[in-house]
Amino acid sequence: MHAKDPEAAKLGMWLFLFTEILLFGGLFLLYASYLYRFPDEFHVGGKQLSLIYGTVNTAILLISSWAVAMSISALHRNRDSLSRKMLLLTIGLGLVFLVNKAFEWHGKIAAGIYPDSPVLNTKPDGEVLFFGLYYLMTGLHGIHVLIGCCLLLFAYWWLRIGKIHRTDYALLENVGLYWHLVDLIWVFLFPLFYLIA
Amino acid sequence: MNQPINPVQQVDFAFYVIFGISIVLLFGITLIALFMVYRYHHERHPKPEKLKDNVWLEVVWILLPSLLVMAMFYYGWIGFKALRSVPEGAMQVDVVGRMFDWSFEYPDGKRSNVLYVPVDTPVRLNITSDDVIHSLYIPAFRIKMDAVPGMDTYAWFQPTELGSFDILCSEYCGIQHANMLSTVEVVSRADFDEWLNSSTKAQQNAVALFENYGCTSCHSLDGSRGSGPSLLNLYGTKHVVVTPDGTEKTIVVDKQYLREAIYDPNKLITKGYPAVMPSYKGQISEEELAVMIGWMTGEIEEKPDGKAVMENNGCLSCHSTDGSIIVAPSFKGLWGRDVVLTQGETKVSKKFDAKVFENILRHPEIVKEGDWNVMMPVYDSFTPEEIEAMAEYLKTLAVDEEEQNRENQ
Amino acid sequence: MPKHDAFYKPQEDGKGWIRSWLFTHDHKRIGVLYLYTILAFFLVGMTLGGVIRFELIRPGMNLMDAQTYNVLFTLHGVIMIFFVVIPSIPATFGNIFLPIQLGADDVSFPRINLLSWWMYIFGAILIVCSLFTGGGPPDTGWTFYVPFSEVTSTNVNLAVFAVFILGFSSIFTGLNFVTTIHRLRCEGMTWTRLPLFVWSLYATGWIQILATPVLAITVLLVMVERFMGVGMFDPSKGGDPLLYQHLFWIYSHPAVYIMILPAMGVISDIIPVFARKNIFGYKMVAFSSLMIAFAGSLVWAHHMFTSGMSDFAVLVFSFLTFVVAIPSAIKVFNWVTTLYKGSIYTDPPFWFALAFIFLFSVGGLTGLILGSAGTDIYVHDTYFVVGHFHYVIFGGLGFGFFAAMHYWLPKISGRMYNCKIAKWSCVILFVGFNWLYFPMLLLGLQGMPRRYYDYLPEFEPLQYASTLGSWVLLAGLLIMFVNILYGTWKGKPVEDNPWGGETLEWKIQAPLPHENFEEEPTVTAGPYEFSDRGRGNAC
Ligand code: HEA
Ligand code: HEA
Ligand code: CUA
Ligand SMILES: [Cu+2]
């Protein structure tokens, strides 16, 4: 008797995305209050991050967001295979993002900058907090990228087996929404960490 | 009337206002509800009446509580402001909370575990913590303020009567939270000054000797007169003494005289006192005598007493001295036994000695023995003398290995 | 009319018993699963509470040492708050009756509903594990304040992770309810015809969605700090322990309204039904739920008046705290006004509702002492606070829950408990309750701090009285639970609408059937428009 209710699915997804934003919201609050206390140290901290990595990763995520949107509109226009390809592209870009991130983290860790490291602990308080937040927030975001990639993979599978098709694509739309959220959060993280210098 | 209004009255007034309104409301609501249940019970009132919406009543139901709560808010705020407005010239006391005791430090550096304050004087407490969050609570003065590590908070009060009042810790801070107690001792100005000036530096060692040998039952250490002359500021004064054959002469009190006064008191009697002091020859050792004379001449900058230092710094609220476990290893038998320390990843077993001890005080995290429920705070403000004194004290608690073995068997 | 099979009877779809319960998508069955698991935890939490009282009967050590006591009140608080009262009414009676009151077949996302129960169970397993692993059960208090929670060697990690999981379970319930209320109202069910219970769940759902994620990230940070020492709250690295308290209470204050709003909804449903009269000021009552949800999100720092935050913050938060008291007052006034010129039937649910109003008022009014800055300094972290929250939580939510059980269990099971015993148990509970908790308020005024396993001798008489009271309460609880559970399983069958309610759940059969409605119902009148015929006697 259950009629499908794509509207409800979308409403539910929006509410869930809301909770995700609030999850990051706690960290943003921490960021804001420490930035207020240690503006100079945050400035110094920001200088030590690679603007190139940050910019490239921003571009990657923006393109990937465009790719999911393309995938959905391709499905609309009945071009299933394009839709699937676009999904694969999105996943690929997400993975490239993660690889970049891994390199970036690795660089920092190799330089001895990681939470509770001897090097970091000798730095001024503000910088300790800056890098602490950097790892926490980009880490949590990274986990979301990973989850997003998994969801996209599921969507790809469902497209192949026909669980998602032209008249029933609420799932794909929701996965797309999730991916946009991941992108959106990054768009906030990018200036907070890389452009603050 | 320069006397600031005492916050206690302001806070109490807020209590009366809120409780007063609340009790009236509670009884009103309860009685009206019960009355309606009786009056409109279906047996007495079988047909419910359809009432039209009553907008005016609804508005009243909104305005009434709004006005009442604003009144409560106002008086509460007045009380709070009084608690926060420290009068100028208040006496400053620095308060440090630690697991699990309080330390009060006065402007001249004197420290105590009990808060002595003179009556009728405003006192400002500057509060912080060494480890986790505690909260200084003195119900009698309606004050409570968290002691937060890395942060300075304050509270103030003005005692108006003599007496002893409880201090409690009201923020949960671990296993001994319920025992983190102390008192405020409100004393007269004179008593307070005297307390503050007495034994500013830890002089308990010589003092303990004077006490242990019963000297203080006749001699005061603070200049007051007893059945013998006071020992304070005795050195260097001119004295009239009587020899056993009755001749009087004037001497200057020097070391030699003091030594004789203790080992052979009847040789020279200070004029005006009876010859009742016993000889301590054979009882008081030469070293002890040196300490006592050193105290009287003021020559020996008194060595701190290890046990007192530990008491004052709260060590003994976690470590026992008798082998029992409070929340940390006992000090009994610690000296000389092997303790497991870490340096980075490596574990080493070391004999406990003064060096290890100093290291542990500064870096308690290097100790890796057993699972303790609390962390020892870092102590890095001890003077070398204090550390030495504590080490000396720990030495006295060492357990003879053979004795230990015998006990174990 | 032939009866359909009750929803708890096996269905002929070949699923085994276990699968048909543990993997059901039926909101009624999920509600029942929640009901039994929550009651089980309630029992555990109460036993811990009873043991706490036993330790406090005399000063000094009676039953246990300090560490055991610290563990006990932590577990008592964590279990009661996160396992009992936060899910409580929404997850049980909300799950069962929300869709029915809306005229829907189920919630919008039945599978997510089941998932949230499973997350609850997963959280429960984690908490149980935390007792036996690592450095022993957590000893931080349910608030997990840093830096203590970062330095204690007990197993805080698992406990906060369990809270994290439960947080998401609660988010999913809220999300489900909000969506269901938006999407699945039947024909004619306009917003102003929603039963007030639904309105309260709607407001609750929003709080769950908005506040819980902040808790989730906050407790997760405690865990991360313990593992990695990032230093977010560590003063030696520039962090600020007060920020933890802010983040914690940003959730946990709204959470107290997650607890009380559904109970208020239950009472708002019960009062009109037993007074046979439309509720006074329907719109104000419904709106005040939203107002509580909104204003309640802005007052968190009233738990921190002594923490050392700025005096200006104290001013603002004290003021806002008084503002949230207003909608609660409106509700109480409107409930009492509803009785005026009604035709009142004093059946057990109504008794519990009256007890609720009294106890909640005491709790709420003591909340005003806490909200006022000057007085809170004196009673903060004393037994006055302990008294306050037991009055609002147990007296409010607890009695609301009991009222809901007496109101709806006959409907769910189709069987009636013994009404006379139910009334007696209500009286004993009421007496025992005040006996147990009123002394705590007085103790707080005397200056007895909370979380003390040992206390100064001057507090003994009241502590002793309080412990005696707990035994009276225990007697009441035993009588009530035995009576109602016996009634549910073995009581005499009951008609479909024993109380003469007008909301949709009373229009279908008791016991509830598998399919809520044979065809989608149409609503033409408000939820509390009773005919003036009076009604039969259910008891
Ligand atoms: C169900 C849960 C619940 C509810 C509903 C409330 C409701 C309220 N609470 Fe309470 N509270 C808790 C649960 C709850 N609380 C818990 C668990 C804690 C302790 C946490 C911890 O530290 O462990 C706590 C602690 C707490 C504190 C912090 C105390 C401290 O630690 O120092 C404060 C301070 O402002 C406070 C205030 C209030 C207020 C003003 C209300 C108001 O919403 C009350 C409104 C109700 C009424 C006002 C009564 C009914 C109305 C009338 C009878 C009509 C007449 C009224 C007027 C004219 C105003 N509460
Ligand atoms: C739903 C919420 C809820 C409920 C229903 C209760 C119910 C009870 N609670 Fe409480 N309580 C909390 C939520 C709740 N509690 C919270 C959140 C805290 C704060 C924790 C913290 O500080 O972190 C707290 C703290 C708290 C304290 C303060 C501890 C302290 O600060 O040191 C006390 C002390 O008396 C207490 C007692 C009780 C009692 C006696 C009951 C009773 O009503 C329970 C009813 C049961 C009985 C009356 C007896 C049952 C007994 C048995 C079945 C076995 C008996 C065995 C022996 C006597 C050996 N609770
Ligand atoms: Cu210190 Cu509690
Ligand atoms: Cu609150």
PDB file of N, CA, C and O in Angstrom, chain B residues 59-106:
ATOM      1  N   VAL B  59      -4.909  36.322  26.845  1.00  0.00           N
ATOM      2  CA  VAL B  59      -3.914  37.388  26.954  1.00  0.00           C
ATOM      3  C   VAL B  59      -3.428  37.510  28.391  1.00  0.00           C
ATOM      4  O   VAL B  59      -2.223  37.649  28.653  1.00  0.00           O
ATOM      5  N   VAL B  60      -4.360  37.394  29.325  1.00  0.00           N
ATOM      6  CA  VAL B  60      -3.957  37.466  30.734  1.00  0.00           C
ATOM      7  C   VAL B  60      -2.995  36.335  31.056  1.00  0.00           C
ATOM      8  O   VAL B  60      -1.986  36.539  31.726  1.00  0.00           O
ATOM      9  N   TRP B  61      -3.326  35.146  30.563  1.00  0.00           N
ATOM     10  CA  TRP B  61      -2.450  34.004  30.837  1.00  0.00           C
ATOM     11  C   TRP B  61      -1.057  34.198  30.251  1.00  0.00           C
ATOM     12  O   TRP B  61      -0.115  33.526  30.626  1.00  0.00           O
ATOM     13  N   ILE B  62      -0.920  35.064  29.260  1.00  0.00           N
ATOM     14  CA  ILE B  62       0.419  35.340  28.730  1.00  0.00           C
ATOM     15  C   ILE B  62       1.091  36.449  29.536  1.00  0.00           C
ATOM     16  O   ILE B  62       2.255  36.352  29.910  1.00  0.00           O
ATOM     17  N   LEU B  63       0.330  37.515  29.813  1.00  0.00           N
ATOM     18  CA  LEU B  63       0.940  38.670  30.476  1.00  0.00           C
ATOM     19  C   LEU B  63       1.311  38.374  31.924  1.00  0.00           C
ATOM     20  O   LEU B  63       2.363  38.795  32.391  1.00  0.00           O
ATOM     21  N   LEU B  64       0.438  37.657  32.615  1.00  0.00           N
ATOM     22  CA  LEU B  64       0.683  37.415  34.035  1.00  0.00           C
ATOM     23  C   LEU B  64       2.044  36.763  34.277  1.00  0.00           C
ATOM     24  O   LEU B  64       2.885  37.308  34.993  1.00  0.00           O
ATOM     25  N   PRO B  65       2.285  35.588  33.635  1.00  0.00           N
ATOM     26  CA  PRO B  65       3.609  35.008  33.891  1.00  0.00           C
ATOM     27  C   PRO B  65       4.740  35.893  33.405  1.00  0.00           C
ATOM     28  O   PRO B  65       5.797  35.952  34.038  1.00  0.00           O
ATOM     29  N   SER B  66       4.521  36.607  32.301  1.00  0.00           N
ATOM     30  CA  SER B  66       5.612  37.442  31.794  1.00  0.00           C
ATOM     31  C   SER B  66       6.023  38.470  32.834  1.00  0.00           C
ATOM     32  O   SER B  66       7.216  38.666  33.101  1.00  0.00           O
ATOM     33  N   LEU B  67       5.032  39.140  33.440  1.00  0.00           N
ATOM     34  CA  LEU B  67       5.372  40.148  34.433  1.00  0.00           C
ATOM     35  C   LEU B  67       6.062  39.522  35.642  1.00  0.00           C
ATOM     36  O   LEU B  67       7.075  40.031  36.130  1.00  0.00           O
ATOM     37  N   LEU B  68       5.510  38.404  36.092  1.00  0.00           N
ATOM     38  CA  LEU B  68       6.091  37.787  37.279  1.00  0.00           C
ATOM     39  C   LEU B  68       7.550  37.384  37.046  1.00  0.00           C
ATOM     40  O   LEU B  68       8.411  37.631  37.890  1.00  0.00           O
ATOM     41  N   VAL B  69       7.808  36.763  35.898  1.00  0.00           N
ATOM     42  CA  VAL B  69       9.192  36.309  35.695  1.00  0.00           C
ATOM     43  C   VAL B  69      10.136  37.488  35.541  1.00  0.00           C
ATOM     44  O   VAL B  69      11.293  37.417  35.945  1.00  0.00           O
ATOM     45  N   MET B  70       9.643  38.582  34.993  1.00  0.00           N
ATOM     46  CA  MET B  70      10.542  39.728  34.870  1.00  0.00           C
ATOM     47  C   MET B  70      10.927  40.260  36.256  1.00  0.00           C
ATOM     48  O   MET B  70      12.065  40.677  36.483  1.00  0.00           O
ATOM     49  N   ALA B  71       9.971  40.247  37.173  1.00  0.00           N
ATOM     50  CA  ALA B  71      10.294  40.675  38.537  1.00  0.00           C
ATOM     51  C   ALA B  71      11.357  39.749  39.129  1.00  0.00           C
ATOM     52  O   ALA B  71      12.347  40.193  39.718  1.00  0.00           O
ATOM     53  N   MET B  72      11.169  38.441  38.940  1.00  0.00           N
ATOM     54  CA  MET B  72      12.148  37.486  39.484  1.00  0.00           C
ATOM     55  C   MET B  72      13.519  37.730  38.869  1.00  0.00           C
ATOM     56  O   MET B  72      14.543  37.738  39.556  1.00  0.00           O
ATOM     57  N   PHE B  73      13.515  37.930  37.563  1.00  0.00           N
ATOM     58  CA  PHE B  73      14.780  38.144  36.876  1.00  0.00           C
ATOM     59  C   PHE B  73      15.489  39.355  37.473  1.00  0.00           C
ATOM     60  O   PHE B  73      16.677  39.317  37.766  1.00  0.00           O
ATOM     61  N   TYR B  74      14.725  40.426  37.714  1.00  0.00           N
ATOM     62  CA  TYR B  74      15.328  41.663  38.186  1.00  0.00           C
ATOM     63  C   TYR B  74      16.028  41.451  39.528  1.00  0.00           C
ATOM     64  O   TYR B  74      17.195  41.787  39.698  1.00  0.00           O
ATOM     65  N   TYR B  75      15.328  40.854  40.470  1.00  0.00           N
ATOM     66  CA  TYR B  75      15.945  40.712  41.790  1.00  0.00           C
ATOM     67  C   TYR B  75      17.114  39.734  41.769  1.00  0.00           C
ATOM     68  O   TYR B  75      18.107  39.915  42.463  1.00  0.00           O
ATOM     69  N   GLY B  76      16.976  38.697  40.952  1.00  0.00           N
ATOM     70  CA  GLY B  76      18.091  37.764  40.826  1.00  0.00           C
ATOM     71  C   GLY B  76      19.329  38.471  40.295  1.00  0.00           C
ATOM     72  O   GLY B  76      20.449  38.263  40.764  1.00  0.00           O
ATOM     73  N   TRP B  77      19.107  39.336  39.331  1.00  0.00           N
ATOM     74  CA  TRP B  77      20.237  40.037  38.737  1.00  0.00           C
ATOM     75  C   TRP B  77      20.885  40.987  39.731  1.00  0.00           C
ATOM     76  O   TRP B  77      22.116  41.086  39.803  1.00  0.00           O
ATOM     77  N   ILE B  78      20.065  41.673  40.521  1.00  0.00           N
ATOM     78  CA  ILE B  78      20.608  42.574  41.540  1.00  0.00           C
ATOM     79  C   ILE B  78      21.521  41.789  42.486  1.00  0.00           C
ATOM     80  O   ILE B  78      22.635  42.216  42.820  1.00  0.00           O
ATOM     81  N   GLY B  79      21.044  40.625  42.891  1.00  0.00           N
ATOM     82  CA  GLY B  79      21.858  39.798  43.786  1.00  0.00           C
ATOM     83  C   GLY B  79      23.165  39.408  43.123  1.00  0.00           C
ATOM     84  O   GLY B  79      24.237  39.463  43.725  1.00  0.00           O
ATOM     85  N   PHE B  80      23.070  39.037  41.858  1.00  0.00           N
ATOM     86  CA  PHE B  80      24.273  38.604  41.150  1.00  0.00           C
ATOM     87  C   PHE B  80      25.274  39.749  41.034  1.00  0.00           C
ATOM     88  O   PHE B  80      26.471  39.575  41.230  1.00  0.00           O
ATOM     89  N   LYS B  81      24.740  40.938  40.741  1.00  0.00           N
ATOM     90  CA  LYS B  81      25.646  42.074  40.590  1.00  0.00           C
ATOM     91  C   LYS B  81      26.396  42.347  41.893  1.00  0.00           C
ATOM     92  O   LYS B  81      27.588  42.648  41.883  1.00  0.00           O
ATOM     93  N   ALA B  82      25.666  42.231  43.004  1.00  0.00           N
ATOM     94  CA  ALA B  82      26.325  42.450  44.292  1.00  0.00           C
ATOM     95  C   ALA B  82      27.453  41.437  44.479  1.00  0.00           C
ATOM     96  O   ALA B  82      28.525  41.764  44.995  1.00  0.00           O
ATOM     97  N   LEU B  83      27.210  40.203  44.029  1.00  0.00           N
ATOM     98  CA  LEU B  83      28.243  39.173  44.187  1.00  0.00           C
ATOM     99  C   LEU B  83      29.471  39.466  43.333  1.00  0.00           C
ATOM    100  O   LEU B  83      30.559  38.967  43.605  1.00  0.00           O
ATOM    101  N   ARG B  84      29.275  40.230  42.275  1.00  0.00           N
ATOM    102  CA  ARG B  84      30.381  40.466  41.356  1.00  0.00           C
ATOM    103  C   ARG B  84      31.098  41.787  41.595  1.00  0.00           C
ATOM    104  O   ARG B  84      32.118  42.028  40.986  1.00  0.00           O
ATOM    105  N   SER B  85      30.506  42.687  42.416  1.00  0.00           N
ATOM    106  CA  SER B  85      31.102  44.009  42.569  1.00  0.00           C
ATOM    107  C   SER B  85      31.996  44.027  43.798  1.00  0.00           C
ATOM    108  O   SER B  85      31.521  44.221  44.914  1.00  0.00           O
ATOM    109  N   VAL B  86      33.276  43.837  43.570  1.00  0.00           N
ATOM    110  CA  VAL B  86      34.211  43.792  44.692  1.00  0.00           C
ATOM    111  C   VAL B  86      34.495  45.214  45.157  1.00  0.00           C
ATOM    112  O   VAL B  86      34.836  46.066  44.335  1.00  0.00           O
ATOM    113  N   PRO B  87      34.339  45.520  46.448  1.00  0.00           N
ATOM    114  CA  PRO B  87      34.655  46.863  46.913  1.00  0.00           C
ATOM    115  C   PRO B  87      36.148  47.131  46.778  1.00  0.00           C
ATOM    116  O   PRO B  87      36.955  46.196  46.820  1.00  0.00           O
ATOM    117  N   GLU B  88      36.497  48.376  46.637  1.00  0.00           N
ATOM    118  CA  GLU B  88      37.908  48.713  46.494  1.00  0.00           C
ATOM    119  C   GLU B  88      38.648  48.406  47.791  1.00  0.00           C
ATOM    120  O   GLU B  88      38.088  48.497  48.869  1.00  0.00           O
ATOM    121  N   GLY B  89      39.904  48.050  47.645  1.00  0.00           N
ATOM    122  CA  GLY B  89      40.709  47.817  48.829  1.00  0.00           C
ATOM    123  C   GLY B  89      40.454  46.488  49.504  1.00  0.00           C
ATOM    124  O   GLY B  89      40.841  46.282  50.647  1.00  0.00           O
ATOM    125  N   ALA B  90      39.790  45.604  48.815  1.00  0.00           N
ATOM    126  CA  ALA B  90      39.547  44.299  49.422  1.00  0.00           C
ATOM    127  C   ALA B  90      40.864  43.551  49.561  1.00  0.00           C
ATOM    128  O   ALA B  90      41.769  43.714  48.749  1.00  0.00           O
ATOM    129  N   MET B  91      40.953  42.744  50.599  1.00  0.00           N
ATOM    130  CA  MET B  91      42.138  41.921  50.777  1.00  0.00           C
ATOM    131  C   MET B  91      42.174  40.850  49.686  1.00  0.00           C
ATOM    132  O   MET B  91      41.165  40.248  49.365  1.00  0.00           O
ATOM    133  N   GLN B  92      43.348  40.632  49.099  1.00  0.00           N
ATOM    134  CA  GLN B  92      43.442  39.680  47.997  1.00  0.00           C
ATOM    135  C   GLN B  92      43.980  38.347  48.490  1.00  0.00           C
ATOM    136  O   GLN B  92      45.005  38.315  49.158  1.00  0.00           O
ATOM    137  N   VAL B  93      43.326  37.285  48.123  1.00  0.00           N
ATOM    138  CA  VAL B  93      43.843  35.960  48.425  1.00  0.00           C
ATOM    139  C   VAL B  93      43.817  35.150  47.141  1.00  0.00           C
ATOM    140  O   VAL B  93      42.797  35.137  46.434  1.00  0.00           O
ATOM    141  N   ASP B  94      44.916  34.516  46.816  1.00  0.00           N
ATOM    142  CA  ASP B  94      44.955  33.666  45.624  1.00  0.00           C
ATOM    143  C   ASP B  94      44.562  32.253  46.004  1.00  0.00           C
ATOM    144  O   ASP B  94      45.141  31.673  46.913  1.00  0.00           O
ATOM    145  N   VAL B  95      43.604  31.722  45.274  1.00  0.00           N
ATOM    146  CA  VAL B  95      43.107  30.389  45.586  1.00  0.00           C
ATOM    147  C   VAL B  95      43.471  29.449  44.450  1.00  0.00           C
ATOM    148  O   VAL B  95      43.232  29.770  43.287  1.00  0.00           O
ATOM    149  N   VAL B  96      44.051  28.324  44.778  1.00  0.00           N
ATOM    150  CA  VAL B  96      44.311  27.314  43.759  1.00  0.00           C
ATOM    151  C   VAL B  96      43.616  26.027  44.168  1.00  0.00           C
ATOM    152  O   VAL B  96      43.794  25.546  45.283  1.00  0.00           O
ATOM    153  N   GLY B  97      42.815  25.487  43.277  1.00  0.00           N
ATOM    154  CA  GLY B  97      42.184  24.203  43.527  1.00  0.00           C
ATOM    155  C   GLY B  97      43.011  23.120  42.867  1.00  0.00           C
ATOM    156  O   GLY B  97      43.539  23.320  41.783  1.00  0.00           O
ATOM    157  N   ARG B  98      43.174  22.015  43.544  1.00  0.00           N
ATOM    158  CA  ARG B  98      43.870  20.879  42.953  1.00  0.00           C
ATOM    159  C   ARG B  98      43.213  19.643  43.483  1.00  0.00           C
ATOM    160  O   ARG B  98      42.580  19.662  44.524  1.00  0.00           O
ATOM    161  N   MET B  99      43.473  18.526  42.768  1.00  0.00           N
ATOM    162  CA  MET B  99      43.012  17.264  43.317  1.00  0.00           C
ATOM    163  C   MET B  99      43.796  17.017  44.595  1.00  0.00           C
ATOM    164  O   MET B  99      44.995  16.813  44.513  1.00  0.00           O
ATOM    165  N   PHE B 100      43.320  16.962  45.786  1.00  0.00           N
ATOM    166  CA  PHE B 100      41.974  17.288  46.137  1.00  0.00           C
ATOM    167  C   PHE B 100      42.009  18.174  47.356  1.00  0.00           C
ATOM    168  O   PHE B 100      41.625  17.764  48.423  1.00  0.00           O
ATOM    169  N   ASP B 101      42.608  19.322  47.205  1.00  0.00           N
ATOM    170  CA  ASP B 101      42.553  20.263  48.308  1.00  0.00           C
ATOM    171  C   ASP B 101      42.695  21.682  47.793  1.00  0.00           C
ATOM    172  O   ASP B 101      42.917  21.920  46.608  1.00  0.00           O
ATOM    173  N   TRP B 102      42.506  22.618  48.686  1.00  0.00           N
ATOM    174  CA  TRP B 102      42.586  24.024  48.315  1.00  0.00           C
ATOM    175  C   TRP B 102      43.859  24.625  48.881  1.00  0.00           C
ATOM    176  O   TRP B 102      44.294  24.280  49.971  1.00  0.00           O
ATOM    177  N   SER B 103      44.432  25.555  48.141  1.00  0.00           N
ATOM    178  CA  SER B 103      45.566  26.285  48.668  1.00  0.00           C
ATOM    179  C   SER B 103      45.235  27.767  48.611  1.00  0.00           C
ATOM    180  O   SER B 103      44.781  28.272  47.597  1.00  0.00           O
ATOM    181  N   PHE B 104      45.421  28.454  49.734  1.00  0.00           N
ATOM    182  CA  PHE B 104      45.145  29.887  49.789  1.00  0.00           C
ATOM    183  C   PHE B 104      46.461  30.606  49.997  1.00  0.00           C
ATOM    184  O   PHE B 104      47.193  30.319  50.938  1.00  0.00           O
ATOM    185  N   GLU B 105      46.758  31.558  49.120  1.00  0.00           N
ATOM    186  CA  GLU B 105      48.028  32.254  49.229  1.00  0.00           C
ATOM    187  C   GLU B 105      47.781  33.738  49.466  1.00  0.00           C
ATOM    188  O   GLU B 105      47.031  34.377  48.738  1.00  0.00           O
ATOM    189  N   TYR B 106      48.436  34.247  50.510  1.00  0.00           N
ATOM    190  CA  TYR B 106      48.251  35.648  50.881  1.00  0.00           C
ATOM    191  C   TYR B 106      49.293  36.508  50.197  1.00  0.00           C
ATOM    192  O   TYR B 106      50.303  35.984  49.707  1.00  0.00           O
TER     193      TYR B 106
END
